Amino acid sequence: MRATTPQQDFIRGIWDENPVLIQLLGLCPALAVTNTVLNSVAMSGATLFVLVGSSLFISTLKKIIPHEVRISTYILIIATFVTVVDMALHALAPAVYKEIGNFIPLIVVNCMILGRQEAFASKRPVGRALLDALGTAAGFTIAMLMMGTFREVVGSGTLLQGTPWMFNLFGPNYEPWVVMISPPGGFFTLGFILLFLGWWEDRKVKKREIRHWPHSVRVTSEREAA
Amino acid sequence: MSDEIRKDGGVPGDGEERKEFPQPEDVLPKDFETYTPQGGGSGTGSGPIREVAAVHRDTPESGPEEDLRQDVPRPGGLSLPVVSEQVSEEKLTAALGTPGVAESGDDKPEVSPFRLLMTLGLAGALAGALLVFVFQWSEPLIQAYDAQVLQEAVTEVLKGPDRFESVFVVDGSLTTQVPEGVDTLGLDKIYLGYDQAGNPVGYAMTHDGFGFQDLIRVIFGYDAEAGQVLGMKVLGHAETPGLGNKIEDQPFVGEFDGVNAPIAGVKPDRNTGAPDQVDMITGVTISSKAVIRIINERIAGMADLLAAFDPPGLASAAAGGVTSGGGEENQ
């Protein structure tokens, strides 16, 4: 395993190894509940709680969890945190729960969370696991907000719908692109975001190749080199 | 001497990664001098191994192993390493660990099944205990919210009754008094609203049925004597956003105020003004028809029961002492 600094542990998950946009993990919530900003934020918050809680727990207990039953134990710990979130959200924010409640239990099978436990928290000190979980959750939140903002603005013509700060962006004559707040819109949005990011990365690499020519014509991207 | 060379030849930033692994000095015999090739060690994590291997590969003058035992001065100030003990690749790998390969379960001692069982059992028990606490905290809040939603809905469809109480369907008849030993949770129930004078104003009934995509759940107020729907509210649906969800909006919901049952859904331009006609939404025909069908079904199903039921009026209401929001007590 590569050695990393604490800063790297935290920063890495936010963009360079963004769970949704780069690793393409956790796509179920990213597609299903990002039809408004409020839902995206609620889902991100729930995921953050589960990720941080289970990372701390598993990193603390890594020495006493036998290797043979580690996955079952991780799932048990994750499922417990998810159930806590499920009940808490139902009790504290029933209106939001009505919208995204069906998808909260599915956090258990979000491979982003189990992946961080198996790849990081179960091998690293507690502090590092906390930083990693926070970074990954932040990256997840950024991706969710990107999708949620775009889908709500285009699909409903509003911003922060369902909160006291809601405002209408395009006036009453705007005909919303209803497809964007329905499930196909999630696929469209994610597809276009990934397309843009791929184009951006490609462009960066090409620019660097031109700058370095003729000394090194072939320059791999940072991600490939890493 | 070897230290100086490494300082010059080392790549910046390499030192941090080397900390991960034992330095060659720790592993090799004391009199083994390492040779770091200039510009070598690209920092892929296998630095030390490559450096040792380079002794044999990259020094063109190096002959057979025996020759290296003599410390011959070299032209560039370099001295060839003195190998007093054969250092095999396997031995180094064993001492350094294989970089990039995580610890696997193979080299760990066997864990007894009892310990596995205990770990999972204990984790499960702790998780269960935690969830009990959270459940005890959250359940009253959830129930209070549900009761509040129900009360708001009943108040809305009965046009603001003073209070309401639950009426249960027990053994094919309606009653406000549930016999002992019958669980109220499994019973079908409707809500009877009263005005301020204590006279019944109508029943609020919930029902669900299939819409365009999924179940639509509706609550409506019904005045059994006049055969008139008082009001309607959609409690839950999964219709198409932008189309089917218009069944929640006021223009359509308002159509149900004071309409005669059974309701007939008509296109807006065919509405003759008859008291049983409701305008359906253009383009939302299936969802509109579904709502009307759900209400008609429920009224038809309850008609006999309602006709046989004598609503407790002033007297029993006073005796029962049911106060505003009494419906919650019966849940």
mmCIF file of C-alpha atoms in Angstrom, chain B:
data_model
loop_
_atom_site.group_PDB
_atom_site.id
_atom_site.type_symbol
_atom_site.label_atom_id
_atom_site.label_comp_id
_atom_site.label_asym_id
_atom_site.label_seq_id
_atom_site.Cartn_x
_atom_site.Cartn_y
_atom_site.Cartn_z
ATOM 1 C CA MET B 1 30.957 6.795 1.156
ATOM 2 C CA SER B 2 27.817 5.071 0.144
ATOM 3 C CA ASP B 3 25.867 7.644 2.126
ATOM 4 C CA GLU B 4 27.257 10.509 0.083
ATOM 5 C CA ILE B 5 26.409 8.827 -3.126
ATOM 6 C CA ARG B 6 22.885 8.208 -2.059
ATOM 7 C CA LYS B 7 22.429 11.819 -1.070
ATOM 8 C CA ASP B 8 23.515 12.964 -4.493
ATOM 9 C CA GLY B 9 21.736 10.333 -6.476
ATOM 10 C CA GLY B 10 18.549 10.145 -4.453
ATOM 11 C CA VAL B 11 15.382 11.556 -5.916
ATOM 12 C CA PRO B 12 13.721 14.268 -3.790
ATOM 13 C CA GLY B 13 10.757 12.941 -1.927
ATOM 14 C CA ASP B 14 12.090 9.448 -1.978
ATOM 15 C CA GLY B 15 13.113 9.461 1.651
ATOM 16 C CA GLU B 16 9.530 9.475 2.859
ATOM 17 C CA GLU B 17 8.671 6.290 1.073
ATOM 18 C CA ARG B 18 11.765 4.518 2.180
ATOM 19 C CA LYS B 19 10.643 4.828 5.777
ATOM 20 C CA GLU B 20 8.005 2.257 5.002
ATOM 21 C CA PHE B 21 10.590 -0.435 4.476
ATOM 22 C CA PRO B 22 13.695 -1.485 6.399
ATOM 23 C CA GLN B 23 16.798 0.134 5.020
ATOM 24 C CA PRO B 24 19.280 -2.179 3.300
ATOM 25 C CA GLU B 25 21.688 -1.679 6.212
ATOM 26 C CA ASP B 26 19.188 -3.309 8.541
ATOM 27 C CA VAL B 27 18.826 -6.383 6.421
ATOM 28 C CA LEU B 28 22.175 -6.914 4.824
ATOM 29 C CA PRO B 29 25.308 -8.105 6.567
ATOM 30 C CA LYS B 30 27.277 -5.312 8.270
ATOM 31 C CA ASP B 31 30.140 -5.339 5.805
ATOM 32 C CA PHE B 32 27.900 -5.227 2.748
ATOM 33 C CA GLU B 33 28.109 -1.858 1.117
ATOM 34 C CA THR B 34 25.184 -0.852 -0.990
ATOM 35 C CA TYR B 35 25.644 0.765 -4.301
ATOM 36 C CA THR B 36 23.039 3.215 -5.496
ATOM 37 C CA PRO B 37 23.125 3.763 -9.225
ATOM 38 C CA GLN B 38 23.049 7.401 -10.264
ATOM 39 C CA GLY B 39 19.560 8.569 -11.098
ATOM 40 C CA GLY B 40 18.137 5.259 -10.069
ATOM 41 C CA GLY B 41 15.373 4.546 -7.621
ATOM 42 C CA SER B 42 12.341 6.049 -9.309
ATOM 43 C CA GLY B 43 10.384 5.680 -6.134
ATOM 44 C CA THR B 44 8.013 2.903 -6.930
ATOM 45 C CA GLY B 45 8.305 1.433 -3.481
ATOM 46 C CA SER B 46 10.745 -1.280 -4.402
ATOM 47 C CA GLY B 47 13.806 0.948 -4.070
ATOM 48 C CA PRO B 48 15.989 -1.069 -1.752
ATOM 49 C CA ILE B 49 15.516 -4.288 -3.655
ATOM 50 C CA ARG B 50 16.370 -2.719 -6.940
ATOM 51 C CA GLU B 51 19.500 -1.142 -5.516
ATOM 52 C CA VAL B 52 20.810 -4.425 -4.255
ATOM 53 C CA ALA B 53 19.961 -6.153 -7.471
ATOM 54 C CA ALA B 54 21.735 -3.414 -9.332
ATOM 55 C CA VAL B 55 25.005 -4.507 -7.823
ATOM 56 C CA HIS B 56 24.964 -7.511 -10.037
ATOM 57 C CA ARG B 57 23.241 -6.058 -13.052
ATOM 58 C CA ASP B 58 24.485 -2.559 -13.564
ATOM 59 C CA THR B 59 28.187 -2.906 -12.842
ATOM 60 C CA PRO B 60 29.632 -4.034 -16.129
ATOM 61 C CA GLU B 61 33.021 -4.980 -14.680
ATOM 62 C CA SER B 62 31.600 -7.293 -12.090
ATOM 63 C CA GLY B 63 32.737 -10.816 -12.712
ATOM 64 C CA PRO B 64 31.839 -13.952 -10.849
ATOM 65 C CA GLU B 65 30.707 -13.681 -7.255
ATOM 66 C CA GLU B 66 34.101 -14.741 -5.860
ATOM 67 C CA ASP B 67 35.876 -11.780 -7.452
ATOM 68 C CA LEU B 68 33.768 -9.310 -5.553
ATOM 69 C CA ARG B 69 35.176 -10.465 -2.266
ATOM 70 C CA GLN B 70 38.340 -8.490 -2.898
ATOM 71 C CA ASP B 71 37.839 -4.825 -2.210
ATOM 72 C CA VAL B 72 39.307 -3.415 -5.395
ATOM 73 C CA PRO B 73 39.392 0.398 -5.646
ATOM 74 C CA ARG B 74 37.507 1.626 -8.679
ATOM 75 C CA PRO B 75 38.441 4.574 -10.890
ATOM 76 C CA GLY B 76 35.448 6.732 -9.955
ATOM 77 C CA GLY B 77 36.185 6.497 -6.245
ATOM 78 C CA LEU B 78 33.654 3.741 -5.980
ATOM 79 C CA SER B 79 34.539 0.499 -4.316
ATOM 80 C CA LEU B 80 32.814 -2.653 -5.299
ATOM 81 C CA PRO B 81 30.594 -4.089 -2.613
ATOM 82 C CA VAL B 82 32.054 -6.788 -0.494
ATOM 83 C CA VAL B 83 29.732 -9.725 -0.249
ATOM 84 C CA SER B 84 30.488 -11.892 2.695
ATOM 85 C CA GLU B 85 27.226 -13.752 2.620
ATOM 86 C CA GLN B 86 25.025 -14.692 -0.256
ATOM 87 C CA VAL B 87 21.913 -12.472 -0.171
ATOM 88 C CA SER B 88 19.142 -14.086 -2.095
ATOM 89 C CA GLU B 89 16.155 -12.303 -3.544
ATOM 90 C CA GLU B 90 13.838 -14.570 -1.553
ATOM 91 C CA LYS B 91 15.484 -13.674 1.695
ATOM 92 C CA LEU B 92 15.169 -9.969 0.990
ATOM 93 C CA THR B 93 11.560 -10.295 -0.007
ATOM 94 C CA ALA B 94 10.805 -12.162 3.145
ATOM 95 C CA ALA B 95 12.500 -9.512 5.258
ATOM 96 C CA LEU B 96 11.014 -6.509 3.479
ATOM 97 C CA GLY B 97 7.593 -7.846 2.702
ATOM 98 C CA THR B 98 6.171 -7.658 -0.768
ATOM 99 C CA PRO B 99 5.295 -4.051 -1.501
ATOM 100 C CA GLY B 100 1.817 -3.393 -2.792
ATOM 101 C CA VAL B 101 0.407 -6.665 -1.597
ATOM 102 C CA ALA B 102 -1.822 -6.340 1.427
ATOM 103 C CA GLU B 103 -1.665 -8.782 4.242
ATOM 104 C CA SER B 104 -3.800 -11.721 3.388
ATOM 105 C CA GLY B 105 -5.376 -14.216 5.650
ATOM 106 C CA ASP B 106 -3.115 -17.016 4.522
ATOM 107 C CA ASP B 107 -0.263 -16.299 6.877
ATOM 108 C CA LYS B 108 -2.496 -15.663 9.873
ATOM 109 C CA PRO B 109 -3.073 -18.340 12.438
ATOM 110 C CA GLU B 110 -6.299 -20.270 12.282
ATOM 111 C CA VAL B 111 -9.073 -18.624 14.307
ATOM 112 C CA SER B 112 -11.336 -20.898 16.259
ATOM 113 C CA PRO B 113 -14.956 -21.082 15.110
ATOM 114 C CA PHE B 114 -15.998 -20.191 18.632
ATOM 115 C CA ARG B 115 -14.268 -16.839 18.361
ATOM 116 C CA LEU B 116 -15.914 -16.128 15.019
ATOM 117 C CA LEU B 117 -19.276 -16.990 16.493
ATOM 118 C CA MET B 118 -18.637 -14.849 19.557
ATOM 119 C CA THR B 119 -17.555 -11.848 17.492
ATOM 120 C CA LEU B 120 -20.619 -11.880 15.287
ATOM 121 C CA GLY B 121 -22.938 -12.713 18.167
ATOM 122 C CA LEU B 122 -21.572 -9.934 20.324
ATOM 123 C CA ALA B 123 -21.654 -7.416 17.501
ATOM 124 C CA GLY B 124 -25.235 -8.383 16.731
ATOM 125 C CA ALA B 125 -26.285 -8.100 20.355
ATOM 126 C CA LEU B 126 -24.681 -4.669 20.749
ATOM 127 C CA ALA B 127 -26.212 -3.458 17.505
ATOM 128 C CA GLY B 128 -29.612 -4.700 18.626
ATOM 129 C CA ALA B 129 -29.312 -2.998 22.000
ATOM 130 C CA LEU B 130 -28.365 0.295 20.377
ATOM 131 C CA LEU B 131 -31.278 0.076 17.962
ATOM 132 C CA VAL B 132 -33.719 -0.530 20.812
ATOM 133 C CA PHE B 133 -32.691 2.765 22.375
ATOM 134 C CA VAL B 134 -32.957 4.672 19.113
ATOM 135 C CA PHE B 135 -36.312 3.076 18.400
ATOM 136 C CA GLN B 136 -37.671 4.055 21.801
ATOM 137 C CA TRP B 137 -36.603 7.616 21.181
ATOM 138 C CA SER B 138 -37.832 7.928 17.604
ATOM 139 C CA GLU B 139 -41.100 5.973 17.707
ATOM 140 C CA PRO B 140 -43.159 8.489 19.730
ATOM 141 C CA LEU B 141 -41.978 11.300 17.456
ATOM 142 C CA ILE B 142 -42.950 9.356 14.354
ATOM 143 C CA GLN B 143 -46.353 8.444 15.758
ATOM 144 C CA ALA B 144 -47.002 12.017 16.804
ATOM 145 C CA TYR B 145 -46.178 13.165 13.300
ATOM 146 C CA ASP B 146 -48.440 10.553 11.711
ATOM 147 C CA ALA B 147 -51.284 11.527 14.040
ATOM 148 C CA GLN B 148 -50.765 15.172 13.184
ATOM 149 C CA VAL B 149 -50.831 14.418 9.461
ATOM 150 C CA LEU B 150 -54.031 12.412 9.899
ATOM 151 C CA GLN B 151 -55.666 15.130 11.933
ATOM 152 C CA GLU B 152 -54.779 17.783 9.382
ATOM 153 C CA ALA B 153 -56.100 15.600 6.579
ATOM 154 C CA VAL B 154 -59.382 14.830 8.361
ATOM 155 C CA THR B 155 -59.825 18.476 9.272
ATOM 156 C CA GLU B 156 -59.270 19.452 5.668
ATOM 157 C CA VAL B 157 -61.655 16.988 4.029
ATOM 158 C CA LEU B 158 -64.422 17.522 6.610
ATOM 159 C CA LYS B 159 -64.058 21.304 6.230
ATOM 160 C CA GLY B 160 -62.981 22.002 9.760
ATOM 161 C CA PRO B 161 -64.945 19.836 12.193
ATOM 162 C CA ASP B 162 -64.794 20.747 15.843
ATOM 163 C CA ARG B 163 -63.455 17.317 16.699
ATOM 164 C CA PHE B 164 -63.504 13.777 15.341
ATOM 165 C CA GLU B 165 -63.363 10.230 16.582
ATOM 166 C CA SER B 166 -62.524 6.864 15.074
ATOM 167 C CA VAL B 167 -65.281 4.475 14.071
ATOM 168 C CA PHE B 168 -64.207 0.859 13.638
ATOM 169 C CA VAL B 169 -65.598 -1.866 11.444
ATOM 170 C CA VAL B 170 -66.125 -4.811 13.823
ATOM 171 C CA ASP B 171 -67.904 -7.954 12.633
ATOM 172 C CA GLY B 172 -69.573 -6.261 9.701
ATOM 173 C CA SER B 173 -70.914 -3.235 11.514
ATOM 174 C CA LEU B 174 -69.657 0.135 12.578
ATOM 175 C CA THR B 175 -68.998 0.901 16.209
ATOM 176 C CA THR B 176 -67.134 3.469 18.231
ATOM 177 C CA GLN B 177 -66.662 1.002 21.087
ATOM 178 C CA VAL B 178 -64.200 -1.741 20.305
ATOM 179 C CA PRO B 179 -64.920 -4.965 22.219
ATOM 180 C CA GLU B 180 -62.331 -6.126 24.743
ATOM 181 C CA GLY B 181 -59.491 -8.182 23.337
ATOM 182 C CA VAL B 182 -59.728 -6.889 19.774
ATOM 183 C CA ASP B 183 -56.610 -5.206 18.443
ATOM 184 C CA THR B 184 -57.589 -1.868 16.911
ATOM 185 C CA LEU B 185 -54.509 -1.881 14.667
ATOM 186 C CA GLY B 186 -55.886 -4.540 12.334
ATOM 187 C CA LEU B 187 -59.346 -2.996 12.031
ATOM 188 C CA ASP B 188 -60.652 -0.967 9.144
ATOM 189 C CA LYS B 189 -61.684 2.403 10.468
ATOM 190 C CA ILE B 190 -63.217 5.687 9.393
ATOM 191 C CA TYR B 191 -63.370 9.002 11.200
ATOM 192 C CA LEU B 192 -66.587 10.667 12.292
ATOM 193 C CA GLY B 193 -66.453 14.437 12.578
ATOM 194 C CA TYR B 194 -68.699 16.619 14.743
ATOM 195 C CA ASP B 195 -69.494 20.282 14.584
ATOM 196 C CA GLN B 196 -69.432 22.578 17.589
ATOM 197 C CA ALA B 197 -72.954 21.662 18.630
ATOM 198 C CA GLY B 198 -71.982 17.993 18.729
ATOM 199 C CA ASN B 199 -73.878 16.996 15.605
ATOM 200 C CA PRO B 200 -72.103 14.649 13.170
ATOM 201 C CA VAL B 201 -71.010 16.448 10.017
ATOM 202 C CA GLY B 202 -69.661 13.538 8.025
ATOM 203 C CA TYR B 203 -67.188 10.707 7.772
ATOM 204 C CA ALA B 204 -63.606 10.907 6.676
ATOM 205 C CA MET B 205 -62.505 7.735 4.914
ATOM 206 C CA THR B 206 -59.182 6.647 3.469
ATOM 207 C CA HIS B 207 -58.796 4.266 0.576
ATOM 208 C CA ASP B 208 -56.200 3.341 -1.989
ATOM 209 C CA GLY B 209 -56.159 1.926 -5.491
ATOM 210 C CA PHE B 210 -53.970 1.746 -8.536
ATOM 211 C CA GLY B 211 -53.232 4.879 -10.465
ATOM 212 C CA PHE B 212 -50.993 5.222 -13.477
ATOM 213 C CA GLN B 213 -47.832 3.912 -11.830
ATOM 214 C CA ASP B 214 -48.487 2.868 -8.278
ATOM 215 C CA LEU B 215 -51.048 2.996 -5.505
ATOM 216 C CA ILE B 216 -52.778 6.300 -4.926
ATOM 217 C CA ARG B 217 -53.911 6.855 -1.355
ATOM 218 C CA VAL B 218 -56.799 9.214 -0.856
ATOM 219 C CA ILE B 219 -58.770 10.565 2.101
ATOM 220 C CA PHE B 220 -62.156 12.157 1.547
ATOM 221 C CA GLY B 221 -65.026 13.511 3.611
ATOM 222 C CA TYR B 222 -68.474 12.063 2.999
ATOM 223 C CA ASP B 223 -71.852 13.186 4.259
ATOM 224 C CA ALA B 224 -73.816 9.923 4.298
ATOM 225 C CA GLU B 225 -77.265 11.508 4.680
ATOM 226 C CA ALA B 226 -76.859 13.890 1.760
ATOM 227 C CA GLY B 227 -74.834 11.390 -0.269
ATOM 228 C CA GLN B 228 -72.306 14.140 -0.855
ATOM 229 C CA VAL B 229 -68.530 14.234 -0.911
ATOM 230 C CA LEU B 230 -67.313 17.100 1.265
ATOM 231 C CA GLY B 231 -63.695 17.269 0.232
ATOM 232 C CA MET B 232 -60.759 15.197 -0.976
ATOM 233 C CA LYS B 233 -57.031 15.069 -0.345
ATOM 234 C CA VAL B 234 -54.374 12.848 -1.909
ATOM 235 C CA LEU B 235 -52.238 11.350 0.848
ATOM 236 C CA GLY B 236 -49.700 9.570 -1.288
ATOM 237 C CA HIS B 237 -48.968 8.688 -4.895
ATOM 238 C CA ALA B 238 -46.148 7.960 -7.302
ATOM 239 C CA GLU B 239 -47.604 9.492 -10.462
ATOM 240 C CA THR B 240 -45.524 11.161 -13.145
ATOM 241 C CA PRO B 241 -44.042 14.458 -11.967
ATOM 242 C CA GLY B 242 -45.471 17.308 -13.976
ATOM 243 C CA LEU B 243 -48.474 15.306 -15.185
ATOM 244 C CA GLY B 244 -49.989 12.801 -12.777
ATOM 245 C CA ASN B 245 -49.031 14.788 -9.733
ATOM 246 C CA LYS B 246 -51.564 17.444 -10.743
ATOM 247 C CA ILE B 247 -54.149 15.306 -8.908
ATOM 248 C CA GLU B 248 -52.735 16.856 -5.726
ATOM 249 C CA ASP B 249 -53.311 20.424 -6.883
ATOM 250 C CA GLN B 250 -56.165 22.678 -5.937
ATOM 251 C CA PRO B 251 -58.007 22.954 -9.290
ATOM 252 C CA PHE B 252 -58.662 19.205 -9.320
ATOM 253 C CA VAL B 253 -59.019 18.734 -5.549
ATOM 254 C CA GLY B 254 -61.483 21.627 -5.408
ATOM 255 C CA GLU B 255 -63.750 19.826 -7.898
ATOM 256 C CA PHE B 256 -64.663 17.328 -5.191
ATOM 257 C CA ASP B 257 -66.109 19.861 -2.747
ATOM 258 C CA GLY B 258 -69.826 19.143 -2.486
ATOM 259 C CA VAL B 259 -70.105 16.751 -5.408
ATOM 260 C CA ASN B 260 -72.781 14.058 -5.286
ATOM 261 C CA ALA B 261 -71.807 10.405 -5.052
ATOM 262 C CA PRO B 262 -71.297 8.303 -7.104
ATOM 263 C CA ILE B 263 -68.998 10.697 -8.880
ATOM 264 C CA ALA B 264 -68.804 10.823 -12.664
ATOM 265 C CA GLY B 265 -65.606 12.090 -14.227
ATOM 266 C CA VAL B 266 -66.108 14.175 -17.377
ATOM 267 C CA LYS B 267 -63.920 16.126 -19.732
ATOM 268 C CA PRO B 268 -63.948 19.826 -18.868
ATOM 269 C CA ASP B 269 -65.753 20.793 -22.107
ATOM 270 C CA ARG B 270 -68.496 18.180 -21.577
ATOM 271 C CA ASN B 271 -69.417 19.345 -18.086
ATOM 272 C CA THR B 272 -73.158 20.020 -18.015
ATOM 273 C CA GLY B 273 -73.112 21.325 -14.476
ATOM 274 C CA ALA B 274 -74.815 18.258 -13.006
ATOM 275 C CA PRO B 275 -74.095 17.839 -9.274
ATOM 276 C CA ASP B 276 -72.254 14.526 -9.698
ATOM 277 C CA GLN B 277 -69.793 15.714 -12.324
ATOM 278 C CA VAL B 278 -66.099 16.278 -11.751
ATOM 279 C CA ASP B 279 -63.780 17.783 -14.364
ATOM 280 C CA MET B 280 -60.909 15.456 -15.154
ATOM 281 C CA ILE B 281 -57.485 16.953 -15.897
ATOM 282 C CA THR B 282 -56.577 17.056 -19.584
ATOM 283 C CA GLY B 283 -53.667 14.684 -20.216
ATOM 284 C CA VAL B 284 -54.008 13.116 -16.786
ATOM 285 C CA THR B 285 -57.030 10.997 -17.561
ATOM 286 C CA ILE B 286 -55.808 7.759 -16.004
ATOM 287 C CA SER B 287 -54.799 9.334 -12.704
ATOM 288 C CA SER B 288 -57.993 11.438 -12.567
ATOM 289 C CA LYS B 289 -60.176 8.417 -13.248
ATOM 290 C CA ALA B 290 -58.243 6.453 -10.626
ATOM 291 C CA VAL B 291 -58.976 8.991 -7.896
ATOM 292 C CA ILE B 292 -62.687 9.057 -8.805
ATOM 293 C CA ARG B 293 -62.829 5.254 -8.923
ATOM 294 C CA ILE B 294 -61.108 4.958 -5.526
ATOM 295 C CA ILE B 295 -63.648 7.277 -3.902
ATOM 296 C CA ASN B 296 -66.643 5.601 -5.555
ATOM 297 C CA GLU B 297 -65.394 2.171 -4.544
ATOM 298 C CA ARG B 298 -65.020 3.166 -0.935
ATOM 299 C CA ILE B 299 -68.440 4.800 -0.763
ATOM 300 C CA ALA B 300 -70.069 1.769 -2.385
ATOM 301 C CA GLY B 301 -68.283 -0.550 0.014
ATOM 302 C CA MET B 302 -69.302 1.402 3.091
ATOM 303 C CA ALA B 303 -72.850 2.352 2.018
ATOM 304 C CA ASP B 304 -74.621 -0.508 3.800
ATOM 305 C CA LEU B 305 -72.574 -0.119 6.945
ATOM 306 C CA LEU B 306 -73.152 3.625 7.056
ATOM 307 C CA ALA B 307 -76.888 3.187 6.507
ATOM 308 C CA ALA B 308 -77.063 0.756 9.435
ATOM 309 C CA PHE B 309 -74.927 2.911 11.693
ATOM 310 C CA ASP B 310 -76.583 5.367 14.023
ATOM 311 C CA PRO B 311 -73.972 8.011 14.728
ATOM 312 C CA PRO B 312 -73.736 8.857 18.396
ATOM 313 C CA GLY B 313 -75.050 12.386 18.578
ATOM 314 C CA LEU B 314 -75.112 14.906 21.346
ATOM 315 C CA ALA B 315 -75.824 12.528 24.196
ATOM 316 C CA SER B 316 -73.123 9.976 23.675
ATOM 317 C CA ALA B 317 -70.595 12.588 22.723
ATOM 318 C CA ALA B 318 -71.130 14.323 26.037
ATOM 319 C CA ALA B 319 -71.030 11.026 27.908
ATOM 320 C CA GLY B 320 -67.951 9.819 26.135
ATOM 321 C CA GLY B 321 -66.166 13.054 26.861
ATOM 322 C CA VAL B 322 -64.180 12.818 23.636
ATOM 323 C CA THR B 323 -62.306 16.032 23.146
ATOM 324 C CA SER B 324 -60.779 17.590 20.105
ATOM 325 C CA GLY B 325 -58.395 15.302 18.335
ATOM 326 C CA GLY B 326 -59.974 12.312 20.014
ATOM 327 C CA GLY B 327 -59.113 10.159 17.074
ATOM 328 C CA GLU B 328 -55.569 9.865 18.278
ATOM 329 C CA GLU B 329 -56.582 8.161 21.472
ATOM 330 C CA ASN B 330 -58.089 5.269 19.650
ATOM 331 C CA GLN B 331 -55.076 4.456 17.558
#
